[in-house]
Amino acid sequence: MKSVTLKDVAKAAGVSYATVSRALSGSRQIGSDTRERIIKLCDEMGYTTNYVARSMVTKKTGLIGLVVPSIDNQFMSELAYHAEMSARSHGYNIMLCNSGPDLKQEKTVVRLLLGRQVDGIMIVPQSPKTYENIRAYTDQVPTVFLSENLRDQPQSYVAVDNSRGTYIGTKYLYELGHREILYFGRRHTTTHQLRAEGYIRACQELGLQSRFFNSEYSHSSVTNGYQLAKELFAQPVDYTAVFASTDSNALGLLKAADEAGVDIPGRLSLIGFDNISSTALPRIDLTTIEQPKRDMAVQAVDMLRDKIENGTQGYVHQILMPFLIKRGTCRTR
Amino acid sequence: MKSVTLKDVAKAAGVSYATVSRALSGSRQIGSDTRERIIKLCDEMGYTTNYVARSMVTKKTGLIGLVVPSIDNQFMSELAYHAEMSARSHGYNIMLCNSGPDLKQEKTVVRLLLGRQVDGIMIVPQSPKTYENIRAYTDQVPTVFLSENLRDQPQSYVAVDNSRGTYIGTKYLYELGHREILYFGRRHTTTHQLRAEGYIRACQELGLQSRFFNSEYSHSSVTNGYQLAKELFAQPVDYTAVFASTDSNALGLLKAADEAGVDIPGRLSLIGFDNISSTALPRIDLTTIEQPKRDMAVQAVDMLRDKIENGTQGYVHQILMPFLIKRGTCRTR
DNA sequence: TTGAAAGCGCTAACAC
DNA sequence: GTGTTAGCGCTTTCAA
């Protein structure tokens, strides 16, 4: 299991190991004949560059830490997929960490990543407190926040225009004839405040009354959405459409509605937010607002590369456009 | 952005840097008074161990490469979640790579991982050819295959008893009164051969005629399942139940059935395999066979640790038990 | 164009 | 119990 080193190759080639290093790094300062000979030899001997040793001297690991609350979440795994593909195409590898639900673990993994000497960190915050939580580290390593809006914080992030998402969704509902639209779900993070604001703004413009049914739950999931929706349907249904703050919440509501005998979309139209892949499933066919996950991931990687490779200081807030995905849970009224 | 090193701490503490190293590694050979003083100092100075440098001398990186065809796949992201949590609790971090659909990329990322000096590799093969494809590397680094059955190959893997899964599923259908059961989907990998075998075995025992409707498609997805099922429903439905080779296939079939006006579960019972999280969604509520993803991931990590830390040679085939998840798509007949 | 040598930050073997 | 020192495999000056 002993691996072949530069030295071994050098000895076999009868040159110094600096020469081998040069041949491999495509340096200009080397005869093309020797280079070819050496490259061929490396191949034959099965030599592979030891990145650890290289990192030692270059002070670059080519590693990007990706921190997500939980990778077994459709939204994050889609983000992670595109992030890894994009990062790798630029010579970076991804170190994956789940930060879980508590701030302590989030802090721990970020510190861990620093110890690992990652060149940069991409993080999907688990809570609005994340920014404070890891502030001590964000000026030690290039960091980009993903998907969560930080509003005016001096940190780079890429997120969707959440407010616009709910705005266009609400307008769509209005065009379908709905005049009593309930907003269902979270309002406790910046992202969700913005979503609520978009809804409110649309309501104002359209002359509608905004109405909320809020969640106390800390994160949105099908289960939490279901629990909350059970409470909702214990009361009279005096509205004709529901805007759920996330697809997960919408899915939970769908379940509660089916159980309560509230027909969706017959009696109630429903729209979600995120366009996670489950929404496209048969029998679900949920109308929703798309967050362009691929673009988000790619732009976050580019932003991070810019910081890493060009040492770009300052921060940029990259806001992408969401768009409506019309499916089966919204009907004209 | 210059970080604090052992040397800095040593100078500040007025000791040699070996002493600091000892204090940090919890070595016995050091006075408890100096140890405490140093640890406190490290904390104050914001020192964090440089893992790259440590790896240089210990020849261990504490890194595990996780190779999956695509992390944006419910089954794999669940596996990845548990693998990362378990690995980290034992001091390892995960380097994530998507191997995509082609063998070339799979080989590339494995080689990449070797260059990164990972201590071990966990891989969900993308095809039955994976074993051959990466054979050159599997004896250079401890490797564990995940979720795909390798039958008699001399490689460690953890997988579910696929044959038993379809066996118990078929028996369940029989108990519900079904006598005409169609097997729908893939049969081209070892895993899927085993699933087909379990179905055949059950049919023989129960005196049923085994019937197949096969896929030419290379991987199972909702879309592929849907396409295939459209062909299926273009023919007369002279069976009362369908065993889909995967949940994804089942979901695709569900869509085609709905479109073709074939009532599930009224006219046709349907059972899938994998128990991906979408199956539990409202309106889907798919009966299926659970693959214990958490156990699989945890056992794979343990197996890998054993190879890494104890240098255990040889291989082990770890087969876990699948079990039936009764939900709404199967009815008595 | 090539070689010699320093050194990245750390651990571990060996002295004292 | 603590200090000294030799590397780990590589890149990168600096000489030649």
XYZ file of C-alpha atoms (C1' of nucleotides) in Angstrom:
698
model
C 0.000 0.000 0.000
C 3.043 2.208 -0.054
C 2.451 4.851 -2.654
C 4.795 6.189 -5.272
C 6.287 9.593 -4.505
C 7.972 12.253 -6.529
C 11.277 10.992 -5.260
C 10.678 7.514 -6.581
C 9.885 8.865 -9.997
C 12.884 11.162 -9.909
C 15.195 8.308 -9.067
C 13.780 6.169 -11.833
C 14.110 9.027 -14.294
C 17.563 9.976 -13.118
C 16.629 13.587 -12.451
C 16.097 15.658 -9.342
C 12.638 15.597 -7.886
C 12.229 19.293 -8.480
C 12.355 18.502 -12.161
C 9.575 15.996 -11.828
C 7.507 18.528 -9.953
C 8.052 20.987 -12.764
C 7.147 18.490 -15.433
C 3.883 17.756 -13.679
C 2.885 21.300 -12.936
C 3.249 22.154 -16.613
C 5.916 24.685 -15.816
C 7.490 26.458 -18.764
C 10.968 26.007 -17.445
C 11.639 22.538 -18.641
C 12.658 20.782 -21.838
C 9.684 19.334 -23.612
C 11.570 16.100 -24.171
C 12.280 15.542 -20.490
C 8.774 16.580 -19.609
C 7.240 13.987 -21.863
C 9.573 11.302 -20.658
C 8.742 12.064 -17.052
C 5.017 12.273 -17.560
C 5.060 8.938 -19.257
C 7.104 7.483 -16.425
C 4.706 8.850 -13.798
C 1.909 7.154 -15.602
C 3.708 3.847 -15.767
C 4.660 3.933 -12.113
C 1.152 4.888 -11.061
C 2.178 8.116 -9.472
C -0.512 10.431 -8.162
C 0.102 13.812 -6.657
C -0.223 13.898 -2.903
C -2.548 16.835 -2.366
C -1.874 16.939 1.331
C 1.800 17.551 0.817
C 1.105 20.044 -1.911
C -1.303 21.915 0.344
C 1.393 22.073 2.947
C 3.455 24.351 0.770
C 0.892 26.085 -1.392
C -1.343 26.929 1.551
C -4.308 25.963 -0.557
C -6.240 22.765 -0.120
C -8.679 23.062 -2.976
C -11.352 22.134 -0.469
C -14.665 23.879 0.036
C -16.690 23.193 3.142
C -20.398 22.806 2.496
C -22.522 23.175 5.607
C -26.202 22.346 5.411
C -28.690 21.771 8.203
C -29.469 18.371 6.781
C -28.483 16.835 3.474
C -31.465 14.485 3.539
C -33.709 17.344 2.589
C -34.661 17.672 -1.033
C -33.895 21.320 -1.337
C -30.430 20.993 0.132
C -29.467 17.855 -1.673
C -30.317 19.514 -4.973
C -28.238 22.502 -3.994
C -25.421 20.195 -2.905
C -25.505 18.281 -6.158
C -24.992 21.355 -8.277
C -22.479 22.836 -5.884
C -20.325 19.733 -5.970
C -20.447 19.420 -9.742
C -19.591 23.042 -10.244
C -16.882 23.092 -7.605
C -15.210 19.996 -8.980
C -15.190 21.382 -12.498
C -13.053 24.167 -11.090
C -10.707 21.884 -9.230
C -12.323 21.986 -5.814
C -13.682 19.190 -3.720
C -16.508 19.397 -1.252
C -16.334 18.560 2.418
C -19.874 17.934 3.526
C -21.155 18.654 7.019
C -24.652 18.498 8.463
C -25.128 21.230 11.006
C -28.321 19.760 12.399
C -30.864 21.786 14.296
C -28.704 23.342 16.980
C -26.286 26.208 16.823
C -23.643 24.389 18.770
C -23.168 21.749 16.140
C -23.147 24.349 13.412
C -20.349 26.194 15.133
C -18.485 22.967 15.719
C -18.487 21.926 12.088
C -17.396 25.360 10.911
C -14.476 25.257 13.305
C -13.695 21.764 12.148
C -13.654 22.962 8.572
C -11.227 25.717 9.492
C -8.922 23.177 11.072
C -9.149 21.232 7.850
C -7.827 24.330 6.115
C -10.643 24.580 3.613
C -10.185 27.406 1.135
C -13.744 28.565 1.613
C -17.095 27.778 3.142
C -20.576 27.659 1.681
C -23.255 27.542 4.301
C -27.007 27.176 4.322
C -27.820 28.743 7.691
C -29.932 26.697 10.014
C -31.375 29.716 11.779
C -31.359 33.493 11.680
C -28.819 33.319 14.487
C -26.276 31.579 12.298
C -24.715 34.805 11.220
C -23.871 35.746 14.797
C -23.040 32.180 15.632
C -20.194 31.809 13.207
C -19.121 35.405 12.914
C -15.821 34.656 14.633
C -14.902 32.414 11.733
C -16.276 34.262 8.749
C -13.406 36.685 8.694
C -10.878 33.906 8.850
C -12.026 32.203 5.681
C -13.964 33.249 2.564
C -17.596 32.483 3.247
C -20.764 32.563 1.203
C -24.207 32.128 2.655
C -26.675 30.230 0.592
C -30.424 30.464 0.170
C -31.083 32.388 3.335
C -31.486 36.103 3.138
C -29.267 38.101 5.421
C -30.777 41.442 4.545
C -28.192 44.090 5.360
C -25.530 41.982 6.974
C -22.028 42.556 5.619
C -21.753 39.019 4.299
C -21.899 37.601 0.824
C -24.905 35.524 0.015
C -26.962 34.274 -2.864
C -30.662 33.949 -2.410
C -33.828 34.196 -4.362
C -36.011 37.279 -4.317
C -38.329 35.800 -1.749
C -40.572 38.780 -1.565
C -41.099 38.736 -5.294
C -41.886 35.036 -5.171
C -44.867 35.448 -2.903
C -45.839 38.602 -4.721
C -46.207 36.883 -8.085
C -47.823 33.871 -6.486
C -50.419 36.011 -4.780
C -51.132 37.884 -7.970
C -51.596 34.618 -9.788
C -54.144 33.540 -7.216
C -55.906 36.870 -7.658
C -56.032 36.425 -11.412
C -57.654 33.064 -10.879
C -60.389 34.900 -9.028
C -59.376 34.393 -5.442
C -60.129 37.222 -3.053
C -59.638 35.509 0.288
C -56.087 34.252 0.451
C -54.556 32.892 3.620
C -50.821 32.848 4.237
C -49.797 29.688 6.012
C -46.532 28.974 7.795
C -43.375 30.504 9.069
C -42.496 34.132 9.506
C -39.580 33.921 11.853
C -36.519 34.121 9.658
C -35.523 36.930 7.366
C -36.316 34.788 4.371
C -39.777 34.163 5.687
C -40.323 37.735 6.699
C -39.579 38.657 3.114
C -41.981 36.072 1.811
C -44.664 37.424 4.106
C -43.884 40.946 2.960
C -44.306 40.024 -0.694
C -47.669 38.578 0.111
C -48.688 41.661 2.081
C -47.555 43.979 -0.663
C -49.560 42.092 -3.261
C -52.598 42.128 -1.020
C -52.322 45.864 -0.596
C -52.001 46.503 -4.284
C -54.917 44.263 -5.037
C -57.068 45.596 -2.268
C -57.182 42.309 -0.405
C -57.114 41.673 3.300
C -53.934 39.846 4.330
C -54.477 36.977 6.685
C -51.971 34.781 8.466
C -51.933 31.454 10.152
C -48.540 31.158 11.752
C -46.319 28.404 12.860
C -44.527 28.235 16.166
C -42.452 25.393 14.884
C -38.827 26.070 14.353
C -38.450 24.603 10.909
C -40.720 23.721 8.081
C -41.366 20.080 7.384
C -44.246 17.996 6.186
C -44.902 16.864 9.732
C -44.892 20.336 11.199
C -47.042 21.634 8.377
C -49.468 18.827 9.000
C -49.734 19.542 12.723
C -50.312 23.191 12.127
C -52.841 22.554 9.393
C -54.841 20.305 11.680
C -55.378 23.302 13.914
C -56.244 25.351 10.882
C -58.930 22.992 9.691
C -60.477 22.767 13.137
C -61.762 26.255 12.337
C -64.122 27.265 9.549
C -62.622 27.564 6.094
C -63.575 31.108 5.169
C -60.983 31.610 2.453
C -60.562 30.126 -0.998
C -56.805 29.849 -1.370
C -53.757 29.199 0.751
C -50.219 30.365 0.171
C -47.928 28.015 2.070
C -44.564 29.429 3.076
C -42.751 26.320 1.835
C -43.530 23.237 -0.198
C -43.017 21.075 2.857
C -45.623 23.049 4.734
C -47.912 22.825 1.727
C -47.513 19.058 1.620
C -48.368 18.788 5.290
C -51.388 20.986 4.762
C -52.457 18.844 1.843
C -52.501 15.826 4.089
C -54.523 17.579 6.775
C -56.935 18.908 4.158
C -57.511 15.458 2.724
C -58.202 14.130 6.182
C -60.515 16.996 7.052
C -62.385 16.539 3.818
C -61.371 19.914 2.442
C -61.036 19.401 -1.275
C -57.863 20.736 -2.888
C -58.111 22.206 -5.474
C -61.926 21.927 -5.590
C -62.717 23.965 -2.526
C -59.308 25.402 -1.808
C -56.439 26.370 -4.065
C -52.939 25.789 -2.739
C -49.570 27.160 -3.703
C -46.184 26.387 -2.183
C -42.665 27.770 -2.411
C -39.330 26.175 -3.400
C -40.329 23.710 -6.098
C -38.752 20.717 -4.420
C -38.898 17.631 -6.582
C -41.737 15.992 -4.632
C -44.102 18.686 -5.808
C -43.999 17.265 -9.335
C -45.118 13.819 -8.217
C -48.399 12.372 -9.490
C -51.404 13.102 -7.251
C -49.411 15.898 -5.611
C -48.880 18.153 -8.619
C -48.406 21.191 -6.448
C -48.355 24.669 -7.921
C -45.363 26.455 -6.506
C -42.653 29.080 -6.814
C -39.348 27.881 -8.178
C -36.083 28.741 -6.522
C -33.450 28.247 -9.228
C -31.316 25.835 -7.251
C -28.772 25.176 -9.934
C -28.114 28.850 -10.523
C -27.907 29.485 -6.823
C -25.328 26.798 -6.307
C -23.271 27.760 -9.332
C -23.259 31.424 -8.440
C -22.322 30.680 -4.864
C -19.366 28.642 -6.070
C -18.310 31.397 -8.454
C -18.597 33.992 -5.742
C -16.498 31.891 -3.430
C -13.897 31.266 -6.106
C -13.623 34.954 -6.683
C -12.906 35.514 -3.017
C -10.452 32.647 -2.845
C -8.584 33.152 -6.075
C -8.658 36.893 -6.441
C -8.806 37.755 -2.795
C -11.844 39.893 -3.483
C -12.865 41.701 -0.349
C -16.214 43.146 0.590
C -19.456 41.336 0.062
C -22.123 40.905 -2.535
C -25.783 40.122 -2.176
C -26.787 38.112 -5.205
C -30.536 37.987 -5.666
C -31.984 35.587 -8.215
C -35.433 35.662 -9.737
C -38.026 33.126 -8.655
C -40.777 32.077 -11.008
C -44.171 30.517 -10.972
C -44.620 26.832 -11.715
C -48.249 26.298 -12.654
C -49.538 22.893 -11.741
C -52.724 21.342 -10.524
C -53.469 22.692 -7.063
C -54.746 26.082 -8.124
C -58.066 26.524 -9.867
C -60.071 29.439 -11.156
C -62.852 30.575 -8.938
C -5.713 35.953 7.969
C -2.412 34.496 9.142
C -3.261 31.728 11.519
C -1.736 30.865 14.857
C 0.629 27.903 14.836
C 2.031 25.627 17.474
C 5.221 27.607 17.383
C 3.441 30.846 18.221
C 1.784 29.258 21.190
C 5.049 27.681 22.299
C 6.829 30.980 22.191
C 4.084 32.683 24.146
C 4.110 29.900 26.712
C 7.862 29.765 26.888
C 8.029 26.053 26.143
C 9.115 23.976 23.182
C 6.482 23.321 20.597
C 6.631 19.607 21.179
C 5.277 20.319 24.622
C 2.348 22.181 23.190
C 1.684 19.296 20.848
C 1.705 16.939 23.813
C -0.620 19.099 25.834
C -3.094 19.137 22.981
C -2.942 15.473 22.145
C -3.727 14.625 25.762
C -0.478 12.753 26.100
C 0.268 11.338 29.544
C 3.847 12.545 29.518
C 3.259 16.058 30.660
C 2.628 17.913 33.881
C -1.031 18.616 34.403
C -0.225 22.175 35.409
C 1.622 22.954 32.189
C -1.024 21.181 30.199
C -3.787 23.331 31.604
C -1.821 26.485 31.164
C -1.110 25.664 27.549
C -4.625 24.624 26.700
C -5.898 27.851 28.139
C -3.356 29.781 26.123
C -4.275 28.006 22.913
C -7.837 28.976 23.515
C -6.964 32.615 24.124
C -4.780 32.813 21.075
C -7.394 31.138 18.906
C -5.179 28.266 17.956
C -6.641 25.423 15.936
C -4.798 22.317 14.918
C -3.764 22.294 11.293
C -5.033 18.919 10.119
C -3.115 19.113 6.879
C 0.189 19.330 8.687
C -0.829 16.633 11.107
C -1.821 14.352 8.235
C 1.580 14.916 6.742
C 3.231 13.065 9.578
C 0.529 10.711 10.786
C -0.277 9.490 7.283
C -3.930 9.685 8.183
C -6.258 12.387 6.982
C -9.389 11.436 8.858
C -11.183 11.822 5.550
C -13.626 9.392 4.023
C -14.587 9.716 0.390
C -18.269 9.215 -0.274
C -19.074 8.495 -3.895
C -22.703 8.441 -4.978
C -24.168 8.537 -8.468
C -26.144 11.601 -7.528
C -26.707 13.180 -4.137
C -29.966 14.767 -5.305
C -31.681 11.435 -5.035
C -33.682 10.749 -1.933
C -32.227 7.369 -1.259
C -28.653 8.557 -1.493
C -29.108 11.754 0.406
C -30.594 9.815 3.292
C -27.689 7.434 3.186
C -25.285 10.364 3.031
C -26.904 12.073 5.974
C -26.437 9.119 8.266
C -22.997 8.355 6.917
C -21.774 11.863 7.596
C -23.225 11.995 11.094
C -21.784 8.648 11.999
C -18.400 9.327 10.434
C -18.052 12.661 12.181
C -18.908 11.172 15.547
C -15.833 9.010 15.050
C -13.601 11.863 14.005
C -13.908 11.527 10.253
C -15.083 14.023 7.706
C -16.781 13.276 4.431
C -15.567 14.269 1.006
C -18.560 14.118 -1.256
C -18.402 13.264 -4.957
C -21.141 12.669 -7.489
C -20.101 10.000 -9.930
C -22.902 10.745 -12.375
C -24.095 8.251 -14.937
C -20.860 7.363 -16.667
C -18.058 5.122 -15.583
C -15.391 7.576 -16.589
C -16.460 10.150 -14.074
C -16.750 7.512 -11.405
C -13.200 6.440 -12.002
C -12.038 10.030 -12.053
C -13.486 10.892 -8.687
C -12.109 7.771 -7.074
C -8.651 8.623 -8.353
C -9.138 12.163 -7.134
C -10.022 10.859 -3.705
C -6.885 8.778 -3.634
C -4.807 11.836 -4.429
C -6.562 13.551 -1.561
C -5.226 10.767 0.641
C -8.599 9.769 2.046
C -8.363 7.033 4.648
C -11.187 5.102 3.045
C -13.900 5.166 0.440
C -17.601 4.420 0.632
C -19.187 4.022 -2.744
C -22.691 3.519 -4.036
C -21.944 1.939 -7.413
C -23.562 3.538 -10.402
C -23.598 0.337 -12.415
C -22.744 -3.346 -12.166
C -19.524 -2.479 -13.939
C -18.332 -0.292 -11.109
C -16.531 -3.112 -9.455
C -14.333 -3.684 -12.478
C -14.115 0.004 -13.146
C -12.424 0.938 -9.908
C -10.707 -2.320 -9.129
C -7.282 -0.772 -9.670
C -7.940 1.503 -6.715
C -9.774 -0.735 -4.297
C -6.603 -2.420 -3.175
C -4.894 0.879 -2.602
C -7.401 2.133 -0.075
C -9.978 0.537 2.241
C -13.242 0.483 0.351
C -16.796 -0.407 1.214
C -19.555 -0.722 -1.337
C -22.936 0.473 -0.313
C -26.437 -0.655 -1.167
C -25.569 -2.550 -4.298
C -25.167 -6.280 -4.098
C -21.885 -7.599 -5.420
C -22.770 -11.247 -4.983
C -19.513 -13.191 -4.785
C -17.037 -10.444 -5.476
C -14.169 -10.229 -3.007
C -15.184 -6.797 -1.799
C -16.806 -5.593 1.374
C -20.302 -4.304 1.044
C -23.434 -3.684 3.002
C -26.738 -4.191 1.326
C -30.231 -5.254 2.117
C -31.474 -8.770 1.466
C -33.102 -7.767 -1.786
C -34.409 -11.186 -2.579
C -36.119 -11.417 0.765
C -37.653 -8.000 0.256
C -39.551 -8.988 -2.860
C -40.296 -12.361 -1.340
C -42.139 -10.923 1.640
C -43.799 -8.297 -0.522
C -45.130 -10.905 -2.909
C -46.382 -13.041 -0.036
C -48.155 -10.027 1.383
C -49.900 -9.464 -1.918
C -50.890 -13.125 -1.949
C -52.328 -12.880 1.523
C -54.432 -9.974 0.370
C -55.911 -12.305 -2.207
C -53.921 -11.435 -5.290
C -53.156 -14.274 -7.683
C -52.010 -12.353 -10.728
C -49.004 -10.303 -9.765
C -46.878 -8.493 -12.310
C -43.260 -7.568 -11.648
C -42.484 -4.188 -13.118
C -39.071 -2.686 -13.775
C -35.403 -3.388 -13.859
C -33.610 -6.692 -13.834
C -30.213 -5.709 -15.101
C -28.077 -5.286 -12.015
C -27.261 -7.860 -9.404
C -29.465 -6.078 -6.925
C -32.342 -6.221 -9.333
C -31.693 -9.787 -10.326
C -31.977 -10.644 -6.666
C -35.212 -8.748 -6.345
C -36.598 -10.591 -9.323
C -35.440 -13.876 -7.842
C -37.241 -13.237 -4.578
C -40.398 -12.573 -6.508
C -39.969 -15.722 -8.582
C -39.288 -17.820 -5.527
C -42.414 -16.558 -3.813
C -44.469 -17.216 -6.935
C -43.208 -20.778 -7.107
C -43.967 -21.451 -3.489
C -47.399 -19.969 -3.827
C -48.158 -21.657 -7.107
C -48.400 -18.419 -9.024
C -47.275 -17.638 -12.511
C -44.450 -15.106 -12.497
C -44.840 -12.328 -15.026
C -42.463 -9.548 -15.955
C -42.665 -6.236 -17.653
C -39.091 -5.111 -18.084
C -37.328 -1.875 -18.512
C -34.658 -1.171 -21.032
C -33.844 2.007 -19.227
C -30.540 2.145 -17.500
C -31.664 3.575 -14.212
C -34.880 3.799 -12.328
C -36.525 7.152 -12.027
C -40.026 8.482 -11.925
C -39.739 9.549 -15.535
C -38.449 6.225 -16.786
C -41.056 4.379 -14.769
C -43.715 6.570 -16.272
C -42.580 5.962 -19.829
C -42.455 2.251 -19.320
C -45.827 2.176 -17.604
C -47.424 3.985 -20.496
C -46.491 1.032 -22.665
C -47.807 -1.266 -19.998
C -51.205 0.355 -19.849
C -51.528 0.343 -23.613
C -52.142 -3.370 -23.137
C -55.000 -5.009 -21.256
C -54.695 -5.090 -17.488
C -55.052 -8.781 -16.789
C -53.447 -8.792 -13.361
C -54.521 -7.382 -10.025
C -51.284 -6.270 -8.462
C -47.937 -4.833 -9.472
C -44.619 -5.162 -7.718
C -42.436 -2.282 -8.855
C -38.703 -2.838 -8.639
C -38.161 0.567 -7.005
C -40.244 3.297 -5.452
C -39.277 5.633 -8.263
C -40.613 3.191 -10.812
C -43.738 2.759 -8.729
C -44.276 6.507 -8.642
C -43.927 6.706 -12.403
C -46.361 3.864 -12.805
C -48.790 5.598 -10.480
C -48.776 8.602 -12.745
C -49.370 6.543 -15.860
C -52.121 4.586 -14.126
C -53.903 7.749 -13.097
C -53.718 9.005 -16.643
C -54.890 5.710 -18.097
C -57.775 5.607 -15.676
C -56.524 2.510 -13.926
C -57.545 2.942 -10.323
C -54.856 2.313 -7.719
C -55.595 0.718 -5.314
C -59.195 0.097 -6.451
C -58.443 -1.954 -9.514
C -54.738 -2.526 -9.036
C -52.631 -2.884 -5.924
C -49.130 -1.465 -6.036
C -46.040 -2.050 -3.967
C -42.606 -0.464 -4.320
C -39.145 -0.999 -2.900
C -36.777 1.292 -0.937
C -39.151 3.350 1.181
C -37.833 6.683 0.007
C -39.391 9.561 1.862
C -41.734 10.586 -0.968
C -43.664 7.374 -0.530
C -45.052 8.628 2.774
C -46.495 11.773 1.227
C -50.246 12.389 1.297
C -52.093 11.058 -1.767
C -49.105 8.865 -2.564
C -49.093 6.677 0.543
C -47.244 3.916 -1.239
C -46.895 0.483 0.301
C -43.265 -0.503 0.027
C -40.282 -2.440 1.306
C -37.980 -0.569 3.629
C -34.249 -0.573 3.183
C -32.877 0.415 6.590
C -30.807 3.338 5.354
C -29.556 4.456 8.704
C -28.306 1.010 9.626
C -26.728 0.594 6.246
C -24.820 3.831 6.514
C -23.738 3.246 10.087
C -22.582 -0.274 9.401
C -20.691 0.811 6.326
C -18.878 3.429 8.374
C -18.074 0.896 11.083
C -16.825 -1.587 8.540
C -14.620 1.042 6.983
C -13.288 2.136 10.358
C -12.388 -1.416 11.134
C -10.363 -1.639 7.948
C -8.739 1.721 8.506
C -8.005 1.526 12.191
C -7.330 -2.150 12.648
C -6.039 -2.877 9.210
C -8.554 -5.680 8.912
C -8.014 -7.546 5.688
C -10.420 -9.674 3.721
C -13.969 -8.686 3.056
C -17.373 -8.986 4.591
C -20.783 -9.041 2.988
C -23.162 -7.449 5.430
C -26.768 -8.220 4.594
C -29.497 -6.328 6.411
C -33.122 -7.287 6.704
C -35.721 -5.383 4.732
C -39.256 -5.092 6.011
C -42.706 -4.359 4.794
C -44.223 -0.919 5.187
C -47.967 -1.272 4.866
C -49.636 1.781 3.459
C -52.498 2.598 1.202
C -51.739 1.263 -2.262
C -52.482 -2.375 -1.540
C -56.000 -3.656 -0.976
C -57.576 -7.028 -0.305
C -59.171 -8.662 -3.273
C 17.073 23.893 -18.452
C 18.171 21.606 -14.221
C 19.763 20.733 -9.303
C 20.167 21.820 -4.351
C 17.982 23.045 -0.482
C 14.743 25.418 2.468
C 10.606 24.972 4.663
C 5.200 24.474 5.129
C 3.124 22.826 10.636
C 3.095 19.081 12.842
C 4.243 14.341 15.414
C 7.230 11.111 17.417
C 11.544 9.132 18.517
C 15.214 10.056 21.192
C 17.786 12.545 24.568
C 18.315 14.719 28.968
C 8.353 15.968 32.245
C 10.411 18.603 28.693
C 13.477 19.887 24.768
C 15.723 18.722 20.316
C 15.358 17.149 16.001
C 14.255 14.483 11.968
C 11.281 14.045 8.688
C 6.240 13.581 6.066
C 5.963 14.906 0.156
C 5.782 18.633 -2.052
C 6.714 23.578 -4.285
C 9.693 27.187 -4.935
C 13.393 30.218 -4.541
C 18.228 30.555 -5.659
C 22.357 28.917 -8.013
C 24.654 26.837 -11.570
